[in-house]
Short mmCIF file of C-alpha atoms in Angstrom, two decimals:
data_model
loop_
_atom_site.label_atom_id
_atom_site.label_comp_id
_atom_site.label_asym_id
_atom_site.label_seq_id
_atom_site.Cartn_x
_atom_site.Cartn_y
_atom_site.Cartn_z
CA MET F 1 61.68 -56.71 -5.10
CA SER F 2 63.31 -55.43 -1.85
CA VAL F 3 61.27 -53.02 0.19
CA SER F 4 62.48 -49.59 0.18
CA ALA F 5 63.30 -47.65 3.46
CA SER F 6 62.06 -44.45 2.32
CA LYS F 7 58.44 -43.48 2.74
CA PRO F 8 56.11 -43.36 -0.38
CA ALA F 9 55.55 -39.95 -1.82
CA ILE F 10 52.13 -38.49 -0.98
CA TRP F 11 52.19 -36.28 -3.98
CA VAL F 12 53.89 -36.29 -7.25
CA PRO F 13 53.64 -34.03 -10.30
CA GLY F 14 51.29 -36.43 -12.01
CA ASP F 15 48.76 -36.18 -9.38
CA TRP F 16 47.92 -32.74 -10.80
CA ASN F 17 46.78 -34.28 -14.00
CA ALA F 18 44.80 -36.82 -12.07
CA LEU F 19 43.42 -34.27 -9.69
CA PHE F 20 42.15 -32.09 -12.58
CA GLY F 21 40.38 -34.89 -14.50
CA PHE F 22 39.18 -36.88 -11.71
CA GLY F 23 38.19 -33.85 -9.66
CA THR F 24 36.26 -32.48 -12.66
CA ASN F 25 34.50 -35.92 -12.90
CA ILE F 26 33.30 -35.79 -9.25
CA LEU F 27 32.28 -32.03 -9.54
CA VAL F 28 30.23 -32.79 -12.69
CA ASN F 29 28.62 -35.65 -10.85
CA LEU F 30 27.90 -33.46 -7.91
CA LEU F 31 26.20 -30.73 -10.03
CA VAL F 32 24.07 -33.43 -11.77
CA LEU F 33 23.17 -34.87 -8.40
CA THR F 34 22.13 -31.41 -7.21
CA GLY F 35 20.27 -30.71 -10.27
CA LEU F 36 18.26 -33.96 -9.94
CA LEU F 37 17.42 -33.17 -6.32
CA ARG F 38 16.30 -29.51 -7.03
CA PHE F 39 14.67 -29.83 -10.47
CA VAL F 40 13.38 -33.37 -10.78
CA LEU F 41 12.43 -34.10 -7.22
CA GLN F 42 11.74 -30.49 -6.19
CA MET F 43 13.48 -31.08 -3.03
CA PRO F 44 13.62 -27.92 -0.84
CA ASP F 45 17.04 -26.09 -0.84
CA GLU F 46 17.25 -26.26 2.89
CA ILE F 47 17.37 -30.17 2.53
CA VAL F 48 19.55 -30.14 -0.49
CA PHE F 49 22.23 -27.79 0.54
CA GLY F 50 21.73 -28.12 4.40
CA ARG F 51 21.44 -31.93 4.77
CA ILE F 52 22.03 -34.15 1.53
CA LEU F 53 25.17 -32.37 0.06
CA PRO F 54 27.07 -31.99 3.28
CA ALA F 55 26.45 -35.78 4.08
CA ALA F 56 27.45 -36.68 0.45
CA GLY F 57 30.56 -34.49 0.74
CA LEU F 58 31.57 -36.25 3.98
CA MET F 59 30.96 -39.61 2.29
CA LEU F 60 33.15 -38.77 -0.66
CA PHE F 61 35.91 -37.31 1.60
CA MET F 62 36.02 -40.49 3.72
CA SER F 63 36.13 -42.64 0.46
CA THR F 64 38.69 -40.81 -1.24
CA MET F 65 40.95 -40.52 1.93
CA TYR F 66 40.59 -44.23 2.66
CA TYR F 67 41.60 -45.28 -0.81
CA ALA F 68 44.45 -42.89 -0.67
CA TRP F 69 45.51 -44.61 2.57
CA LEU F 70 44.90 -48.09 1.09
CA ALA F 71 47.41 -47.03 -1.90
CA TYR F 72 49.84 -45.65 0.63
CA ARG F 73 49.90 -48.97 2.65
CA LEU F 74 50.43 -50.98 -0.80
CA ALA F 75 53.25 -48.67 -1.72
CA GLU F 76 54.89 -49.02 1.78
CA LYS F 77 54.43 -52.67 1.72
CA THR F 78 55.86 -53.25 -1.77
CA GLY F 79 58.48 -50.42 -1.93
CA ARG F 80 56.93 -49.22 -5.10
CA ASN F 81 56.46 -45.49 -6.03
CA ASP F 82 53.95 -46.12 -8.78
CA VAL F 83 50.82 -47.27 -6.76
CA THR F 84 47.76 -45.40 -7.89
CA ALA F 85 44.60 -45.12 -5.42
CA LEU F 86 41.42 -46.59 -6.68
CA PRO F 87 39.04 -43.91 -7.93
CA SER F 88 35.71 -43.72 -6.09
CA GLY F 89 32.62 -41.62 -5.87
CA THR F 90 28.85 -41.57 -6.00
CA SER F 91 27.71 -44.44 -8.31
CA VAL F 92 26.34 -42.67 -11.27
CA PRO F 93 23.94 -45.44 -12.65
CA HIS F 94 22.50 -45.95 -9.11
CA MET F 95 22.22 -42.10 -8.66
CA PHE F 96 19.60 -42.25 -11.44
CA VAL F 97 18.05 -45.47 -10.25
CA VAL F 98 17.40 -44.30 -6.83
CA VAL F 99 16.04 -40.91 -8.20
CA PHE F 100 13.84 -42.03 -10.96
CA VAL F 101 12.81 -45.54 -9.74
CA ILE F 102 12.50 -44.93 -5.98
CA MET F 103 12.43 -41.21 -4.99
CA LEU F 104 10.47 -39.70 -7.88
CA PRO F 105 7.44 -42.23 -7.82
CA ILE F 106 7.12 -42.08 -4.12
CA SER F 107 7.39 -38.18 -4.08
CA LEU F 108 4.70 -38.09 -6.80
CA THR F 109 2.57 -40.64 -5.02
CA THR F 110 2.64 -39.04 -1.71
CA GLY F 111 2.99 -35.30 -2.85
CA ASP F 112 5.95 -34.95 -0.50
CA PRO F 113 9.57 -34.94 -1.72
CA ILE F 114 10.71 -35.55 1.85
CA LYS F 115 9.01 -39.03 1.71
CA GLY F 116 11.04 -39.61 -1.54
CA TRP F 117 14.14 -38.67 0.23
CA GLU F 118 13.39 -41.00 3.10
CA ALA F 119 12.78 -43.89 0.89
CA GLY F 120 16.15 -43.06 -0.89
CA LEU F 121 17.87 -43.19 2.41
CA THR F 122 16.28 -46.60 3.34
CA TRP F 123 17.30 -47.88 -0.21
CA VAL F 124 20.98 -47.13 0.55
CA PHE F 125 20.74 -48.51 3.96
CA ILE F 126 19.83 -51.84 2.63
CA GLN F 127 22.29 -51.70 -0.28
CA SER F 128 25.05 -50.92 2.29
CA PHE F 129 24.54 -54.16 4.00
CA VAL F 130 24.48 -56.00 0.78
CA LEU F 131 27.79 -54.56 -0.04
CA MET F 132 29.28 -55.24 3.41
CA LEU F 133 28.09 -58.91 3.45
CA GLY F 134 28.79 -59.21 -0.40
CA GLY F 135 32.42 -60.03 -0.12
CA PHE F 136 31.46 -63.46 0.98
CA ILE F 137 28.77 -64.20 -1.51
CA ALA F 138 29.78 -62.03 -4.51
CA PRO F 139 31.85 -64.88 -6.17
CA TYR F 140 28.80 -67.10 -6.17
CA ILE F 141 26.38 -64.52 -7.53
CA ARG F 142 28.73 -63.68 -10.32
CA LYS F 143 29.16 -67.30 -11.13
CA VAL F 144 25.39 -68.17 -11.33
CA THR F 145 23.98 -64.82 -13.04
CA PRO F 146 24.95 -64.16 -16.66
CA ARG F 147 26.61 -60.84 -17.33
CA ALA F 148 24.19 -60.10 -20.18
CA ALA F 149 21.22 -60.27 -17.72
CA LEU F 150 23.03 -58.00 -15.16
CA LEU F 151 24.22 -55.45 -17.82
CA GLY F 152 21.04 -55.89 -19.76
CA THR F 153 18.86 -54.92 -16.59
CA LEU F 154 21.16 -51.82 -16.03
CA ALA F 155 20.82 -50.87 -19.87
CA GLY F 156 17.10 -50.98 -19.58
CA VAL F 157 17.32 -48.46 -16.68
CA SER F 158 19.76 -46.40 -18.65
CA ILE F 159 17.53 -46.03 -21.66
CA ALA F 160 14.03 -45.53 -19.89
CA PHE F 161 15.02 -43.66 -16.79
CA ILE F 162 18.47 -41.93 -17.62
CA SER F 163 18.58 -41.25 -21.31
CA MET F 164 15.04 -40.13 -22.08
CA ARG F 165 14.55 -37.26 -19.82
CA PRO F 166 17.84 -35.30 -20.72
CA ALA F 167 17.22 -36.14 -24.41
CA LEU F 168 13.96 -34.46 -24.25
CA GLU F 169 15.39 -31.43 -22.26
CA MET F 170 18.11 -30.95 -24.89
CA TYR F 171 15.59 -30.61 -27.71
CA MET F 172 13.46 -28.16 -25.59
CA THR F 173 16.38 -25.90 -25.54
CA PRO F 174 18.58 -27.09 -28.65
CA VAL F 175 20.72 -23.87 -28.83
CA ILE F 176 22.38 -25.05 -25.53
CA GLY F 177 21.57 -28.66 -25.34
CA VAL F 178 22.47 -30.07 -28.88
CA VAL F 179 25.54 -27.77 -28.99
CA CYS F 180 26.87 -29.15 -25.69
CA PHE F 181 25.99 -32.54 -26.66
CA ALA F 182 28.08 -32.12 -29.86
CA ILE F 183 31.03 -30.75 -27.80
CA ILE F 184 30.78 -33.97 -25.50
CA ILE F 185 30.54 -36.57 -28.07
CA VAL F 186 33.22 -35.01 -30.49
CA SER F 187 35.71 -35.61 -27.65
CA TRP F 188 34.32 -38.85 -25.89
CA PHE F 189 33.48 -40.58 -29.10
CA GLY F 190 35.61 -38.75 -31.79
CA GLY F 191 38.80 -38.42 -29.62
CA VAL F 192 39.16 -34.86 -30.25
CA ARG F 193 41.37 -33.17 -27.62
CA TYR F 194 40.49 -29.78 -26.33
CA PHE F 195 43.04 -26.99 -25.37
CA LYS F 196 45.41 -28.00 -22.70
CA GLY F 197 43.62 -31.28 -22.33
CA ILE F 198 40.43 -29.64 -20.74
CA PRO F 199 37.95 -32.30 -20.08
CA ALA F 200 35.07 -32.21 -22.53
CA GLY F 201 32.31 -32.22 -19.83
CA LEU F 202 33.90 -29.03 -18.34
CA VAL F 203 34.08 -27.49 -22.03
CA ALA F 204 30.51 -28.23 -22.57
CA ILE F 205 29.45 -26.72 -19.27
CA ALA F 206 31.41 -23.56 -19.94
CA VAL F 207 29.98 -23.16 -23.50
CA GLY F 208 26.50 -23.77 -22.14
CA MET F 209 27.12 -21.06 -19.48
CA LEU F 210 28.26 -18.69 -22.26
CA ILE F 211 25.23 -19.22 -24.39
CA ALA F 212 22.80 -19.02 -21.52
CA TRP F 213 24.15 -15.81 -19.97
CA GLY F 214 24.77 -14.26 -23.36
CA SER F 215 21.19 -14.99 -24.39
CA THR F 216 20.03 -13.64 -20.97
CA ALA F 217 21.93 -10.24 -21.75
CA MET F 218 20.13 -10.07 -25.03
CA GLY F 219 16.73 -10.77 -23.49
CA LEU F 220 16.26 -14.22 -24.90
CA HIS F 221 16.79 -16.09 -21.66
CA TYR F 222 17.93 -19.56 -23.00
CA GLY F 223 18.55 -21.78 -20.00
CA GLY F 224 16.56 -19.70 -17.61
CA MET F 225 19.50 -17.92 -16.05
CA SER F 226 18.86 -14.64 -14.18
CA LEU F 227 20.73 -12.35 -11.99
CA ASP F 228 17.93 -12.61 -9.42
CA LYS F 229 18.50 -16.31 -9.05
CA LEU F 230 22.09 -15.88 -8.86
CA ALA F 231 21.79 -13.36 -6.08
CA ALA F 232 19.24 -15.75 -4.30
CA SER F 233 21.79 -18.58 -4.49
CA PHE F 234 24.06 -16.85 -1.98
CA SER F 235 21.60 -17.41 0.72
CA ASN F 236 22.68 -20.96 0.69
CA PHE F 237 26.37 -19.89 1.00
CA GLY F 238 27.57 -20.74 4.55
CA PHE F 239 28.67 -23.70 6.64
CA SER F 240 26.55 -26.76 6.98
CA PHE F 241 27.78 -29.73 8.85
CA PRO F 242 26.04 -33.14 8.35
CA ILE F 243 23.71 -34.07 11.12
CA PRO F 244 22.15 -37.37 11.89
CA ALA F 245 19.18 -38.53 9.91
CA ILE F 246 18.42 -41.93 11.59
CA GLY F 247 14.77 -41.09 12.05
CA HIS F 248 14.36 -40.37 8.40
CA VAL F 249 16.17 -43.55 7.31
CA PHE F 250 13.72 -45.75 9.27
CA SER F 251 10.74 -43.57 8.16
CA GLY F 252 11.49 -44.81 4.69
CA PHE F 253 10.73 -48.39 5.82
CA GLU F 254 7.12 -47.75 5.11
CA PHE F 255 7.97 -48.19 1.38
CA ILE F 256 10.05 -51.51 1.98
CA GLY F 257 8.17 -53.36 -0.62
CA VAL F 258 9.07 -51.11 -3.39
CA ILE F 259 12.59 -50.71 -2.10
CA LEU F 260 13.56 -54.24 -1.79
CA VAL F 261 12.70 -55.01 -5.35
CA THR F 262 15.43 -52.74 -6.49
CA ALA F 263 17.90 -52.37 -3.57
CA ILE F 264 18.88 -55.98 -3.48
CA PRO F 265 19.57 -56.75 -7.23
CA PHE F 266 21.38 -53.47 -7.59
CA GLY F 267 23.30 -54.19 -4.57
CA ILE F 268 24.39 -57.37 -6.32
CA TYR F 269 25.22 -55.70 -9.38
CA ASP F 270 27.55 -53.29 -7.27
CA LEU F 271 29.33 -56.47 -5.84
CA VAL F 272 30.06 -57.75 -9.26
CA GLU F 273 31.11 -54.35 -10.62
CA ALA F 274 33.41 -53.54 -7.62
CA ILE F 275 35.05 -56.99 -8.25
CA ASP F 276 35.60 -56.13 -11.79
CA ASN F 277 37.02 -52.76 -11.24
CA VAL F 278 39.42 -54.34 -8.52
CA GLU F 279 40.47 -56.83 -11.03
CA SER F 280 41.09 -53.95 -13.51
CA ALA F 281 43.48 -52.32 -11.03
CA ALA F 282 45.21 -55.64 -10.29
CA VAL F 283 45.85 -56.01 -14.14
CA ALA F 284 47.34 -52.40 -14.14
CA GLY F 285 49.69 -53.53 -11.48
CA ASP F 286 48.01 -52.46 -8.15
CA SER F 287 46.36 -55.37 -6.19
CA PHE F 288 43.91 -54.38 -3.65
CA PRO F 289 41.90 -56.62 -1.17
CA THR F 290 38.52 -57.06 -2.68
CA THR F 291 36.93 -57.82 0.66
CA ARG F 292 38.23 -54.53 2.14
CA VAL F 293 36.95 -52.52 -0.88
CA LEU F 294 33.47 -53.95 -0.55
CA THR F 295 33.33 -53.54 3.13
CA ALA F 296 34.68 -49.97 2.78
CA ASP F 297 32.08 -49.10 0.17
CA GLY F 298 29.19 -50.45 2.15
CA PHE F 299 30.39 -49.10 5.51
CA ILE F 300 31.06 -45.47 4.14
CA SER F 301 27.77 -45.66 2.23
CA LEU F 302 26.16 -46.46 5.67
CA VAL F 303 27.70 -43.48 7.33
CA GLY F 304 26.50 -41.22 4.57
CA CYS F 305 23.13 -42.66 4.55
CA LEU F 306 22.63 -42.13 8.38
CA LEU F 307 23.59 -38.46 7.92
CA GLY F 308 21.09 -37.97 5.16
CA ASN F 309 22.74 -38.98 1.83
CA PRO F 310 20.51 -41.15 -0.48
CA PHE F 311 23.32 -42.02 -2.92
CA ILE F 312 25.59 -45.12 -2.79
CA LEU F 313 29.24 -45.09 -2.87
CA ALA F 314 31.27 -47.08 -5.59
CA VAL F 315 34.68 -47.77 -6.70
CA TYR F 316 34.85 -46.22 -10.33
CA ILE F 317 36.14 -47.92 -13.33
CA GLY F 318 39.22 -45.97 -14.77
CA HIS F 319 42.18 -46.77 -12.38
CA PRO F 320 44.38 -47.62 -15.29
CA GLY F 321 43.65 -44.23 -16.99
CA TRP F 322 44.55 -42.21 -13.82
CA LYS F 323 47.57 -44.29 -13.47
CA ALA F 324 48.56 -43.69 -17.04
CA ILE F 325 48.47 -40.03 -16.64
CA GLY F 326 50.61 -40.06 -13.53
CA GLY F 327 48.18 -40.24 -10.75
CA ARG F 328 49.37 -41.76 -7.57
CA ILE F 329 48.18 -41.38 -4.05
CA GLY F 330 47.75 -37.57 -3.60
CA TYR F 331 45.11 -37.00 -6.22
CA SER F 332 42.46 -39.08 -4.38
CA ALA F 333 43.04 -37.33 -1.16
CA ALA F 334 43.20 -33.81 -2.71
CA THR F 335 39.85 -34.58 -4.48
CA GLY F 336 38.21 -35.50 -0.99
CA ILE F 337 39.43 -32.14 0.36
CA VAL F 338 38.01 -30.12 -2.63
CA VAL F 339 34.79 -31.93 -2.45
CA ILE F 340 34.15 -31.34 1.37
CA LEU F 341 34.79 -27.64 0.83
CA LEU F 342 32.44 -27.46 -1.99
CA SER F 343 29.70 -29.25 -0.19
CA TRP F 344 30.01 -27.96 3.40
CA PHE F 345 30.22 -24.26 2.51
CA GLY F 346 27.27 -24.04 -0.01
CA ILE F 347 29.48 -23.25 -2.99
CA LEU F 348 27.56 -25.90 -5.12
CA ALA F 349 24.45 -23.60 -4.70
CA VAL F 350 26.17 -20.80 -6.45
CA MET F 351 27.55 -22.98 -9.07
CA MET F 352 24.01 -24.43 -9.84
CA SER F 353 22.75 -20.78 -10.42
CA LEU F 354 25.64 -20.11 -12.76
CA ILE F 355 25.30 -23.23 -14.88
CA PRO F 356 22.00 -23.98 -16.87
CA VAL F 357 20.64 -27.48 -16.31
CA VAL F 358 20.22 -28.07 -19.96
CA ALA F 359 24.12 -27.88 -20.28
CA ILE F 360 24.40 -30.88 -17.96
CA SER F 361 21.67 -33.04 -19.69
CA PRO F 362 24.01 -33.99 -22.74
CA ILE F 363 26.54 -35.40 -20.02
CA LEU F 364 23.49 -37.52 -18.58
CA LEU F 365 22.55 -38.75 -22.08
CA TYR F 366 26.13 -39.70 -22.82
CA ILE F 367 26.35 -41.75 -19.55
CA GLY F 368 23.09 -43.44 -20.42
CA MET F 369 24.46 -44.38 -23.90
CA LEU F 370 27.56 -45.68 -22.33
CA ILE F 371 25.74 -47.92 -19.84
CA GLY F 372 23.41 -49.21 -22.46
CA ALA F 373 26.29 -49.79 -24.83
CA GLN F 374 28.26 -51.74 -22.22
CA ALA F 375 25.57 -54.44 -22.06
CA PHE F 376 26.42 -55.42 -25.75
CA GLN F 377 30.16 -54.52 -25.69
CA GLU F 378 31.06 -56.74 -22.70
CA THR F 379 28.95 -59.80 -23.59
CA PRO F 380 29.21 -62.29 -26.41
CA LYS F 381 27.36 -61.42 -29.67
CA SER F 382 25.05 -64.40 -29.35
CA HIS F 383 23.80 -63.05 -25.95
CA ALA F 384 22.43 -59.87 -27.56
CA PRO F 385 18.85 -60.97 -27.87
CA ALA F 386 18.92 -61.67 -24.14
CA VAL F 387 20.13 -58.11 -23.62
CA ILE F 388 17.21 -56.89 -25.70
CA LEU F 389 14.74 -59.08 -23.63
CA ALA F 390 16.01 -57.51 -20.40
CA LEU F 391 15.35 -53.95 -21.77
CA VAL F 392 11.59 -54.63 -22.36
CA PRO F 393 10.24 -54.58 -18.70
CA HIS F 394 11.85 -51.27 -18.30
CA VAL F 395 10.34 -49.76 -21.43
CA ALA F 396 6.99 -51.00 -20.13
CA ALA F 397 7.63 -49.43 -16.65
CA TRP F 398 8.55 -46.19 -18.37
CA GLY F 399 5.55 -46.19 -20.56
CA LYS F 400 3.20 -46.79 -17.63
CA LEU F 401 4.86 -44.05 -15.57
CA GLN F 402 4.20 -41.58 -18.45
CA ILE F 403 0.58 -42.56 -18.73
CA ASP F 404 0.05 -42.21 -15.06
CA ASN F 405 1.61 -38.90 -14.77
CA ALA F 406 -0.21 -37.49 -17.72
CA LEU F 407 -3.64 -38.77 -16.38
CA GLY F 408 -2.69 -37.61 -13.01
CA ALA F 409 -2.06 -34.10 -14.31
CA ALA F 410 -5.58 -34.11 -15.86
CA GLY F 411 -6.96 -35.20 -12.60
CA THR F 412 -8.07 -38.67 -13.64
CA SER F 413 -6.36 -42.22 -13.74
CA ALA F 414 -6.27 -45.17 -15.92
CA ALA F 415 -8.99 -47.05 -14.00
CA ALA F 416 -11.19 -44.05 -14.24
CA VAL F 417 -10.70 -43.74 -17.87
CA GLY F 418 -11.27 -47.44 -18.36
CA PHE F 419 -8.76 -49.93 -19.67
CA ASP F 420 -11.02 -50.94 -22.48
CA LYS F 421 -11.16 -47.36 -23.75
CA LEU F 422 -7.43 -47.01 -23.48
CA GLY F 423 -6.96 -50.36 -25.43
CA GLN F 424 -9.06 -49.02 -28.18
CA VAL F 425 -6.45 -46.35 -28.89
CA GLY F 426 -3.59 -48.92 -28.70
CA ILE F 427 -2.76 -48.39 -25.06
CA LEU F 428 -2.49 -51.84 -23.36
CA TYR F 429 -2.23 -50.42 -19.85
CA GLU F 430 -2.74 -53.85 -18.11
CA GLY F 431 -0.02 -55.33 -20.04
CA LEU F 432 2.24 -52.43 -19.19
CA ASN F 433 1.45 -52.70 -15.57
CA THR F 434 2.01 -56.34 -15.29
CA LEU F 435 5.23 -56.55 -17.46
CA GLY F 436 6.61 -53.42 -15.92
CA GLY F 437 6.05 -54.29 -12.31
CA GLY F 438 9.26 -55.09 -10.55
CA ALA F 439 11.15 -54.39 -13.79
CA ILE F 440 14.63 -54.88 -12.15
CA LEU F 441 13.97 -58.56 -11.14
CA SER F 442 11.99 -59.65 -14.15
CA SER F 443 14.79 -58.20 -16.43
CA LEU F 444 17.29 -60.26 -14.50
CA VAL F 445 15.18 -63.41 -14.67
CA LEU F 446 14.10 -63.15 -18.29
CA GLY F 447 17.66 -62.08 -19.45
CA SER F 448 19.16 -65.02 -17.50
CA MET F 449 16.61 -67.43 -19.03
CA ALA F 450 17.41 -66.17 -22.52
CA VAL F 451 21.25 -66.49 -22.12
CA PHE F 452 20.85 -70.18 -20.76
CA LEU F 453 18.59 -71.05 -23.61
CA ILE F 454 21.14 -69.62 -26.22
CA GLU F 455 23.83 -71.65 -24.43
CA ARG F 456 21.58 -74.72 -24.66
CA GLN F 457 21.62 -74.97 -20.71
CA PHE F 458 17.93 -75.89 -20.21
CA ALA F 459 18.12 -76.95 -16.61
CA LYS F 460 19.66 -73.58 -15.53
CA ALA F 461 17.11 -71.70 -17.48
CA ALA F 462 14.43 -73.76 -15.75
CA VAL F 463 15.87 -72.86 -12.41
CA PHE F 464 15.64 -68.97 -13.16
CA ALA F 465 11.99 -69.68 -14.44
CA ALA F 466 11.18 -71.29 -11.11
CA ILE F 467 12.76 -68.39 -9.28
CA GLY F 468 10.69 -66.03 -11.43
CA ALA F 469 7.49 -68.07 -10.38
CA VAL F 470 8.27 -67.64 -6.68
CA MET F 471 9.13 -63.86 -6.97
CA THR F 472 5.91 -63.22 -9.00
CA PHE F 473 3.79 -65.03 -6.60
CA PHE F 474 4.98 -62.93 -3.74
CA GLY F 475 4.86 -59.66 -5.74
CA PHE F 476 8.56 -58.97 -6.18
CA MET F 477 7.99 -59.30 -9.98
CA HIS F 478 5.08 -58.38 -12.30
CA GLY F 479 3.05 -56.78 -9.39
CA GLU F 480 2.97 -53.42 -7.53
CA HIS F 481 3.04 -54.78 -4.01
CA ILE F 482 4.85 -57.52 -2.06
CA GLY F 483 2.28 -59.90 -0.73
CA PHE F 484 0.78 -63.37 -1.07
CA ALA F 485 -0.64 -64.52 -4.42
CA GLN F 486 -0.13 -60.93 -6.08
CA SER F 487 0.02 -62.27 -9.71
CA PRO F 488 -0.88 -65.95 -9.50
CA ALA F 489 -1.58 -66.40 -13.37
CA VAL F 490 1.92 -65.02 -14.24
CA ALA F 491 3.44 -67.14 -11.41
CA ALA F 492 1.74 -70.26 -12.84
CA SER F 493 2.99 -69.39 -16.31
CA TYR F 494 6.59 -69.22 -15.16
CA LEU F 495 6.10 -72.64 -13.38
CA ILE F 496 4.81 -74.15 -16.49
CA VAL F 497 7.79 -72.76 -18.40
CA ALA F 498 10.14 -74.26 -15.86
CA ALA F 499 8.52 -77.69 -16.42
CA VAL F 500 8.95 -77.28 -20.13
CA LEU F 501 12.55 -76.45 -20.04
CA LEU F 502 13.36 -79.35 -17.56
CA SER F 503 11.58 -81.62 -20.12
CA CYS F 504 13.84 -80.09 -22.86
CA ALA F 505 16.79 -80.79 -20.68
CA ARG F 506 16.01 -84.41 -20.30
CA TYR F 507 14.32 -85.36 -23.56
CA ALA F 508 14.75 -82.88 -26.31
CA VAL F 509 17.04 -83.42 -29.27
CA VAL F 510 18.86 -80.07 -29.61
CA THR F 511 20.77 -78.65 -32.57
CA PRO F 512 24.40 -77.47 -31.68
CA LYS F 513 24.85 -73.88 -30.90
CA PRO F 514 26.12 -71.84 -33.87
CA ALA F 515 29.92 -70.99 -33.57
CA GLU F 516 30.80 -67.48 -32.53
CA HIS F 517 32.26 -65.23 -34.87
CA GLY F 518 34.08 -63.15 -32.27
CA GLU F 519 32.84 -60.91 -29.67
CA VAL F 520 32.03 -57.22 -29.34
CA GLY F 521 34.99 -55.38 -28.14
CA HIS F 522 35.21 -54.22 -24.47
CA GLY F 523 34.77 -50.47 -25.08
CA ALA F 524 37.50 -48.12 -25.37
CA MET F 525 35.18 -45.07 -24.91
CA PRO F 526 36.17 -42.80 -22.09
CA GLU F 527 34.24 -43.13 -18.99
CA PRO F 528 33.47 -39.97 -17.00
CA ALA F 529 31.79 -41.91 -14.30
CA LYS F 530 31.06 -45.33 -13.02
#
C-alpha cells in the first residue's frame, strides 16, 4: 500500500460513538474507584479529591494521549485512515486487588487509612518496574506459566475480594441493588439494547439514582441520599493539581513483605494480559509495538504513583469493539481531556453525592463474574480442576479475614478465643491461616502443578512444587511474614511432593490423557473494563 500524502484525521464521526462508550466506561471505573476509597477504606476526602483523583486523572490523560499519538503515527506510517487507538485506563481487577488485599488489611491493622494509601503507592511503584522490565521477560513467563494458573488466581481474587462485598451490599438494599443488577445483566448477558444504544452501566446508575432520590423524597431514604450530603460535596468542588507524593511512596516500604507477595505475580499477569490485548488489536488490523506498550504502561503508572495514585494503568481488552463502531484516534484523546476535567475540578465529588453506592455495586459484581468466568472460558476444559484448585487459597484468605474482622470488632482475637474452641464449632482457623497466607503465589503454584499433572508433565509439576517449597520456606507462601524458615513443615511437604513427581516422571507407567471434547469458548460477553 502506498503511503498517503495527507495527514491522518484526528477526529471522524465514529469517534463520537467510541467516546460515549469508552468515556462512560472510564467514568464508571472512576466512580467505583472513588467509592472504594471513601466508603471501603474510609479515606479522608482531602486525600481522595485533593491528591489521589488528580493524580489518577493525570495518569489517564497521559495514557489516552499517548495511545492516540501511537495510533496517529501508525496511521501516518501506513497511510491508512482506519487505525484505532488502543483503549487504556485503570486496571479494574487490580484496582480491587490493591484495595482489598493490600490497602484495606493494612488500614485495619494500623487503624490509619493513610498507611493503607502509602502501601498501595509502593505496590504500584514495584509493579511499574515489573511492567517496564517485562517487555524482555514476558514471553518466557508466558511460556512457562499455564494460563489456567494465572487466570485461576485472578478468578480467586474476583470471587473472594471483588464479588462478595458488592453482592452483600445489593441484598442489603435490594430495591436498588437487585433492580440495577437486572438492568445490567439483561443487557450484558442477554443482549438487550437500550434506547439510542445508551450503555447498560449508565442506565443502571440512572435508575438507581431515580429510586434513591425518589425514596428520599418520600422519607424512605433507600441508598442514603440526602440534600445535606449533596450540598457538602460542593466543598470539594475546585481546582486540585497533583503534587508529588514521593515520601508517601517510600513510607509504604515498611510493608514490603506483604506487598511483594502480590505485586510481582500481578505485575507478571499484567505483562501477559498486555501482550494478549496487543495481539487482539493486531488481529483487528492495528499492529502496535508490544515493548512500547509495556514500557508506556509502566512509566505512566510510575508517574501517577509518585504523584499519589495507588492504581496501576493497563491496556484494556476491547480494541476490536471500538474499531467496529467507528472509533479511530480522537476518541482516546477526547476521553483523556474529559477525565482530567472531572478529576482536577472536583466534579466527581458531586457525582458521588448524586449516585448511591449500591447502584454501582452490581457493576462490581458483574466484573467479578466476568473475571471468574474468564478462567474457565479461555482455558481447556480439562484444566477446570486446576482453576478450582487455584480458587481455594483465596477462599481461605477471605474466610480468615472475616473471622479476624468479626473478632476484632468484639475486642478479641482468634488466639485469645483459642484455636481449639474455634475448632469445636467447625472453624479450622490454623488451616485457614496457613492455606490463605500468600494466596496469590500459592494459587499460582498449585494451579500450575495441577495443569502439568493433567497434561502428564510430571517434571514440570515437580519444578513448581520445588518453587513452592522455596517460597514457603521464606514466607512468600503459606505465611504472614517474609523471613527464614517461616513454614518449614509446609515447605518440607512441597519438597517431598517434588521428589514424588520426579519419580513419577522417571519410573511411573502413565495412562494416556483423555481426548479433549472441545474447549470452552473464548467469551463473547461485553467487557466494560479490563
